[in-house]
mmCIF file of C-alpha atoms in Angstrom:
data_model
loop_
_atom_site.group_PDB
_atom_site.id
_atom_site.type_symbol
_atom_site.label_atom_id
_atom_site.label_comp_id
_atom_site.label_asym_id
_atom_site.label_seq_id
_atom_site.Cartn_x
_atom_site.Cartn_y
_atom_site.Cartn_z
ATOM 1 C CA MET Z 55 -13.027 -5.528 33.018
ATOM 2 C CA SER Z 56 -12.094 -2.551 30.801
ATOM 3 C CA VAL Z 57 -10.299 0.768 30.959
ATOM 4 C CA LYS Z 58 -12.437 3.913 30.872
ATOM 5 C CA PHE Z 59 -11.473 7.139 29.123
ATOM 6 C CA ALA Z 60 -12.882 10.555 30.001
ATOM 7 C CA SER Z 61 -13.332 12.930 27.097
ATOM 8 C CA ALA Z 62 -10.678 15.661 26.843
ATOM 9 C CA SER Z 63 -8.850 14.536 29.940
ATOM 10 C CA SER Z 64 -7.464 11.012 29.681
ATOM 11 C CA SER Z 65 -5.527 8.773 27.348
ATOM 12 C CA ARG Z 66 -3.050 5.937 27.567
ATOM 13 C CA ILE Z 67 0.259 6.660 25.876
ATOM 14 C CA ASN Z 68 2.507 3.744 25.066
ATOM 15 C CA TRP Z 69 6.198 3.881 24.342
ATOM 16 C CA ALA Z 70 7.773 4.726 21.006
ATOM 17 C CA ARG Z 71 7.301 2.012 18.414
ATOM 18 C CA ALA Z 72 8.406 1.997 14.787
ATOM 19 C CA SER Z 73 5.697 2.005 12.124
ATOM 20 C CA PRO Z 74 5.890 -1.130 9.989
ATOM 21 C CA THR Z 75 4.148 -1.165 6.631
ATOM 22 C CA VAL Z 76 1.844 -3.928 7.828
ATOM 23 C CA GLN Z 77 -0.185 -3.494 11.011
ATOM 24 C CA ILE Z 78 -3.151 -5.511 12.273
ATOM 25 C CA VAL Z 79 -5.163 -4.059 15.147
ATOM 26 C CA GLY Z 80 -7.921 -5.762 17.105
ATOM 27 C CA MET Z 81 -9.829 -4.007 19.877
ATOM 28 C CA TRP Z 82 -13.122 -3.920 21.775
ATOM 29 C CA VAL Z 83 -14.568 -0.422 22.251
ATOM 30 C CA PHE Z 84 -17.578 0.928 24.151
ATOM 31 C CA PRO Z 85 -18.385 4.467 22.902
ATOM 32 C CA ALA Z 86 -20.196 6.620 25.447
ATOM 33 C CA ALA Z 87 -20.825 9.684 23.281
ATOM 34 C CA LEU Z 88 -21.991 10.353 19.731
ATOM 35 C CA GLY Z 89 -21.818 13.229 17.253
ATOM 36 C CA THR Z 90 -18.113 14.107 17.590
ATOM 37 C CA ARG Z 91 -14.932 12.644 16.088
ATOM 38 C CA ARG Z 92 -13.167 10.454 18.641
ATOM 39 C CA THR Z 93 -9.964 8.416 18.466
ATOM 40 C CA PHE Z 94 -9.664 4.901 19.887
ATOM 41 C CA TRP Z 95 -6.145 4.055 18.650
ATOM 42 C CA TYR Z 96 -3.400 6.225 17.203
ATOM 43 C CA HIS Z 97 0.071 5.423 15.882
ATOM 44 C CA GLY Z 98 2.180 8.276 14.604
ATOM 45 C CA ALA Z 99 4.832 10.857 15.180
ATOM 46 C CA THR Z 100 4.323 13.323 17.975
ATOM 47 C CA VAL Z 101 6.446 16.471 17.653
ATOM 48 C CA THR Z 102 8.824 16.154 14.713
ATOM 49 C CA ASP Z 103 6.276 14.933 12.139
ATOM 50 C CA PRO Z 104 2.818 15.370 13.671
ATOM 51 C CA ASP Z 105 1.021 14.942 10.340
ATOM 52 C CA GLU Z 106 2.194 11.343 9.806
ATOM 53 C CA TYR Z 107 -0.136 8.813 11.451
ATOM 54 C CA ARG Z 108 -2.714 6.035 11.355
ATOM 55 C CA LEU Z 109 -5.766 5.873 13.591
ATOM 56 C CA LEU Z 110 -9.031 4.137 14.395
ATOM 57 C CA GLY Z 111 -11.979 6.094 15.698
ATOM 58 C CA GLN Z 112 -15.516 7.275 15.191
ATOM 59 C CA THR Z 113 -16.769 10.062 12.946
ATOM 60 C CA ALA Z 114 -19.093 12.943 13.746
ATOM 61 C CA ALA Z 115 -21.684 11.071 11.656
ATOM 62 C CA ASN Z 116 -21.336 8.078 14.023
ATOM 63 C CA ALA Z 117 -19.531 5.659 11.732
ATOM 64 C CA PHE Z 118 -16.288 3.880 12.512
ATOM 65 C CA GLU Z 119 -13.227 5.171 10.690
ATOM 66 C CA MET Z 120 -9.854 3.767 9.667
ATOM 67 C CA VAL Z 121 -7.439 6.557 8.738
ATOM 68 C CA GLN Z 122 -4.108 6.675 6.928
ATOM 69 C CA ALA Z 123 -2.561 10.146 6.994
ATOM 70 C CA PRO Z 124 0.793 10.726 5.284
ATOM 71 C CA GLY Z 125 1.636 14.404 5.440
ATOM 72 C CA GLY Z 126 -1.631 15.333 7.121
ATOM 73 C CA ALA Z 127 -3.906 14.387 4.207
ATOM 74 C CA GLU Z 128 -6.305 11.906 5.789
ATOM 75 C CA ASP Z 129 -7.510 8.990 3.678
ATOM 76 C CA ILE Z 130 -10.627 7.956 5.618
ATOM 77 C CA LEU Z 131 -12.325 4.582 5.289
ATOM 78 C CA THR Z 132 -15.691 4.466 7.079
ATOM 79 C CA VAL Z 133 -17.653 1.391 8.065
ATOM 80 C CA GLY Z 134 -20.742 0.443 10.064
ATOM 81 C CA GLY Z 135 -22.480 2.476 12.713
ATOM 82 C CA VAL Z 136 -21.593 3.398 16.271
ATOM 83 C CA THR Z 137 -24.119 2.509 18.974
ATOM 84 C CA GLN Z 138 -23.861 4.534 22.156
ATOM 85 C CA ASN Z 139 -23.106 2.579 25.340
ATOM 86 C CA ALA Z 140 -22.594 -0.748 23.554
ATOM 87 C CA TRP Z 141 -19.593 -2.973 22.827
ATOM 88 C CA HIS Z 142 -18.115 -3.265 19.320
ATOM 89 C CA PHE Z 143 -15.089 -5.212 18.066
ATOM 90 C CA ILE Z 144 -12.814 -3.704 15.408
ATOM 91 C CA LEU Z 145 -10.374 -5.665 13.250
ATOM 92 C CA ALA Z 146 -8.290 -3.313 11.102
ATOM 93 C CA ARG Z 147 -5.613 -4.441 8.636
ATOM 94 C CA TRP Z 148 -3.104 -2.048 7.099
ATOM 95 C CA ILE Z 149 -1.684 -4.512 4.570
ATOM 96 C CA GLY Z 150 -0.103 -2.259 1.953
ATOM 97 C CA THR Z 151 -0.304 1.145 0.301
ATOM 98 C CA THR Z 152 -3.229 -0.074 -1.844
ATOM 99 C CA ASN Z 153 -4.808 -2.538 0.568
ATOM 100 C CA ARG Z 154 -6.549 -1.451 3.769
ATOM 101 C CA ARG Z 155 -9.374 -3.506 5.272
ATOM 102 C CA VAL Z 156 -11.583 -3.136 8.327
ATOM 103 C CA MET Z 157 -14.295 -5.272 9.923
ATOM 104 C CA VAL Z 158 -16.550 -4.181 12.798
ATOM 105 C CA ARG Z 159 -18.719 -6.430 14.929
ATOM 106 C CA GLN Z 160 -21.581 -4.071 15.648
ATOM 107 C CA ALA Z 161 -23.689 -3.855 18.766
ATOM 108 C CA GLY Z 162 -26.340 -6.257 17.511
ATOM 109 C CA GLY Z 163 -23.805 -8.870 16.452
ATOM 110 C CA ALA Z 164 -23.823 -8.191 12.695
ATOM 111 C CA TRP Z 165 -20.502 -7.531 10.951
ATOM 112 C CA ALA Z 166 -19.818 -4.512 8.728
ATOM 113 C CA VAL Z 167 -16.846 -4.569 6.346
ATOM 114 C CA ALA Z 168 -15.059 -2.060 4.134
ATOM 115 C CA ASN Z 169 -11.833 -1.828 2.173
ATOM 116 C CA SER Z 170 -9.809 0.695 0.223
ATOM 117 C CA THR Z 171 -7.485 0.148 -2.731
ATOM 118 C CA THR Z 172 -6.658 3.848 -3.080
ATOM 119 C CA SER Z 173 -2.897 4.303 -3.251
ATOM 120 C CA VAL Z 174 -1.817 6.155 -0.108
ATOM 121 C CA ALA Z 175 1.784 6.266 1.135
ATOM 122 C CA ASP Z 176 2.641 4.827 4.539
ATOM 123 C CA PRO Z 177 3.197 7.415 7.302
ATOM 124 C CA ALA Z 178 6.902 8.234 7.544
ATOM 125 C CA GLY Z 179 7.306 10.246 10.741
ATOM 126 C CA SER Z 180 10.193 9.709 13.116
ATOM 127 C CA THR Z 181 9.882 8.368 16.706
ATOM 128 C CA PRO Z 182 6.230 7.363 16.369
ATOM 129 C CA HIS Z 183 4.181 6.568 19.461
ATOM 130 C CA ILE Z 184 1.023 4.586 20.107
ATOM 131 C CA ALA Z 185 -1.828 6.163 22.037
ATOM 132 C CA LEU Z 186 -5.189 4.847 23.165
ATOM 133 C CA GLY Z 187 -7.946 7.393 23.647
ATOM 134 C CA CYS Z 188 -6.741 10.393 21.661
ATOM 135 C CA ARG Z 189 -5.011 11.655 18.543
ATOM 136 C CA PHE Z 190 -1.593 12.201 20.111
ATOM 137 C CA THR Z 191 -0.307 15.189 18.146
ATOM 138 C CA PRO Z 192 1.605 18.076 19.822
ATOM 139 C CA ALA Z 193 -1.828 19.341 20.884
ATOM 140 C CA PRO Z 194 -3.744 16.088 21.567
ATOM 141 C CA ASP Z 195 -7.367 16.064 20.437
ATOM 142 C CA ARG Z 196 -10.304 13.836 19.444
ATOM 143 C CA PHE Z 197 -10.372 12.351 22.942
ATOM 144 C CA PHE Z 198 -12.373 9.148 23.318
ATOM 145 C CA ASP Z 199 -15.252 9.093 25.775
ATOM 146 C CA GLY Z 200 -15.865 5.415 26.578
ATOM 147 C CA CYS Z 201 -14.095 2.139 27.336
ATOM 148 C CA VAL Z 202 -11.598 -0.218 25.739
ATOM 149 C CA GLY Z 203 -11.945 -3.854 26.758
ATOM 150 C CA GLU Z 204 -9.061 -5.457 24.874
ATOM 151 C CA TYR Z 205 -6.420 -4.241 22.441
ATOM 152 C CA TRP Z 206 -3.712 -6.024 20.456
ATOM 153 C CA LEU Z 207 -1.297 -5.234 17.640
ATOM 154 C CA ALA Z 208 0.414 -7.558 15.148
ATOM 155 C CA ASP Z 209 3.165 -6.659 12.686
ATOM 156 C CA ALA Z 210 2.255 -9.094 9.897
ATOM 157 C CA ASP Z 211 -0.956 -10.129 8.186
ATOM 158 C CA PRO Z 212 -1.704 -13.777 9.050
ATOM 159 C CA TRP Z 213 -4.143 -13.982 6.146
ATOM 160 C CA LEU Z 214 -1.453 -13.202 3.549
ATOM 161 C CA ALA Z 215 -3.102 -10.026 2.278
ATOM 162 C CA ALA Z 216 -6.313 -11.885 1.451
ATOM 163 C CA ALA Z 217 -9.763 -10.370 1.296
ATOM 164 C CA HIS Z 218 -11.873 -9.936 4.425
ATOM 165 C CA ILE Z 219 -11.557 -12.992 6.609
ATOM 166 C CA GLU Z 220 -14.521 -15.270 7.085
ATOM 167 C CA ILE Z 221 -17.071 -14.148 9.655
ATOM 168 C CA PRO Z 222 -16.729 -17.276 11.865
ATOM 169 C CA MET Z 223 -12.979 -16.631 12.181
ATOM 170 C CA ALA Z 224 -13.553 -12.941 12.913
ATOM 171 C CA GLU Z 225 -16.129 -13.916 15.542
ATOM 172 C CA LYS Z 226 -13.656 -16.299 17.183
ATOM 173 C CA LEU Z 227 -11.012 -13.562 17.253
ATOM 174 C CA ALA Z 228 -13.484 -11.191 18.858
ATOM 175 C CA ARG Z 229 -14.688 -13.671 21.473
ATOM 176 C CA GLU Z 230 -11.485 -15.567 22.270
ATOM 177 C CA GLY Z 231 -8.766 -13.058 21.385
ATOM 178 C CA PRO Z 232 -5.608 -13.307 19.281
ATOM 179 C CA PHE Z 233 -4.269 -16.361 21.132
ATOM 180 C CA ALA Z 234 -7.127 -18.396 19.636
ATOM 181 C CA PHE Z 235 -5.087 -18.612 16.427
ATOM 182 C CA GLU Z 236 -1.402 -19.483 16.518
ATOM 183 C CA ARG Z 237 -0.783 -17.733 13.209
ATOM 184 C CA VAL Z 238 -2.060 -14.500 14.783
ATOM 185 C CA ALA Z 239 -0.373 -14.953 18.164
ATOM 186 C CA ARG Z 240 3.098 -15.455 16.700
ATOM 187 C CA HIS Z 241 2.964 -12.001 15.096
ATOM 188 C CA LEU Z 242 1.814 -10.114 18.208
ATOM 189 C CA VAL Z 243 3.984 -7.198 19.285
ATOM 190 C CA GLU Z 244 1.587 -5.745 21.839
ATOM 191 C CA TYR Z 245 -1.307 -7.086 23.883
ATOM 192 C CA TRP Z 246 -3.476 -5.485 26.581
ATOM 193 C CA SER Z 247 -6.246 -7.558 28.094
ATOM 194 C CA PHE Z 248 -7.078 -4.888 30.718
ATOM 195 C CA ARG Z 249 -7.582 -7.855 33.010
ATOM 196 C CA ALA Z 250 -4.074 -9.232 33.516
ATOM 197 C CA GLY Z 251 -2.022 -6.203 32.512
ATOM 198 C CA HIS Z 252 0.330 -5.700 29.617
ATOM 199 C CA ALA Z 253 2.907 -7.927 28.012
ATOM 200 C CA GLN Z 254 4.717 -8.241 24.738
ATOM 201 C CA VAL Z 255 3.294 -11.754 24.474
ATOM 202 C CA GLN Z 256 0.981 -13.329 27.041
ATOM 203 C CA PRO Z 257 0.026 -17.015 27.118
ATOM 204 C CA PRO Z 258 -3.612 -18.017 26.629
ATOM 205 C CA ASP Z 259 -4.179 -18.780 30.318
ATOM 206 C CA VAL Z 260 -4.195 -15.080 31.259
ATOM 207 C CA ARG Z 261 -7.465 -14.530 29.433
#
């Protein structure tokens, strides 16, 4: 089961959540349209500081993107290629101001990886919110047209700021979810299976 988003008309807005320096995001996405920038996941201020955010999405050139935007200047890390009407798993790690890493399990099963060591400040906006399916600024845009099958957020890096994790571990995370590894599960602050609903922490038997 998954949740479907309709371009320019739907999104899922979560409650306000502070922006820690370290954030790890895992999610399955099923893009239904190509050729336009779309946002899968957004965490940033809404009204008071709309130019302070992080996001995951797809570019107009049909690559996946991991964005850090302090003050509206987007530092964009691109990786892999988006396949229309196919499932992909994204594992994004905001580890520090000079360490951002992303892995994407592409439609055919191969993994694409990228990282950035460019020094970019962490977003600093007040009362940040999380949104799925759009860039949730005062005038929301970049609406996602497709599905999300699972989404989770952790507030610490279980791999201790190491390089890209080994492919077998990434594959296990994609297939079995964050509860497959205790060192990931204990840092979860948000989890949506889109099968059993939402919880701050859900036990493995809901999957």
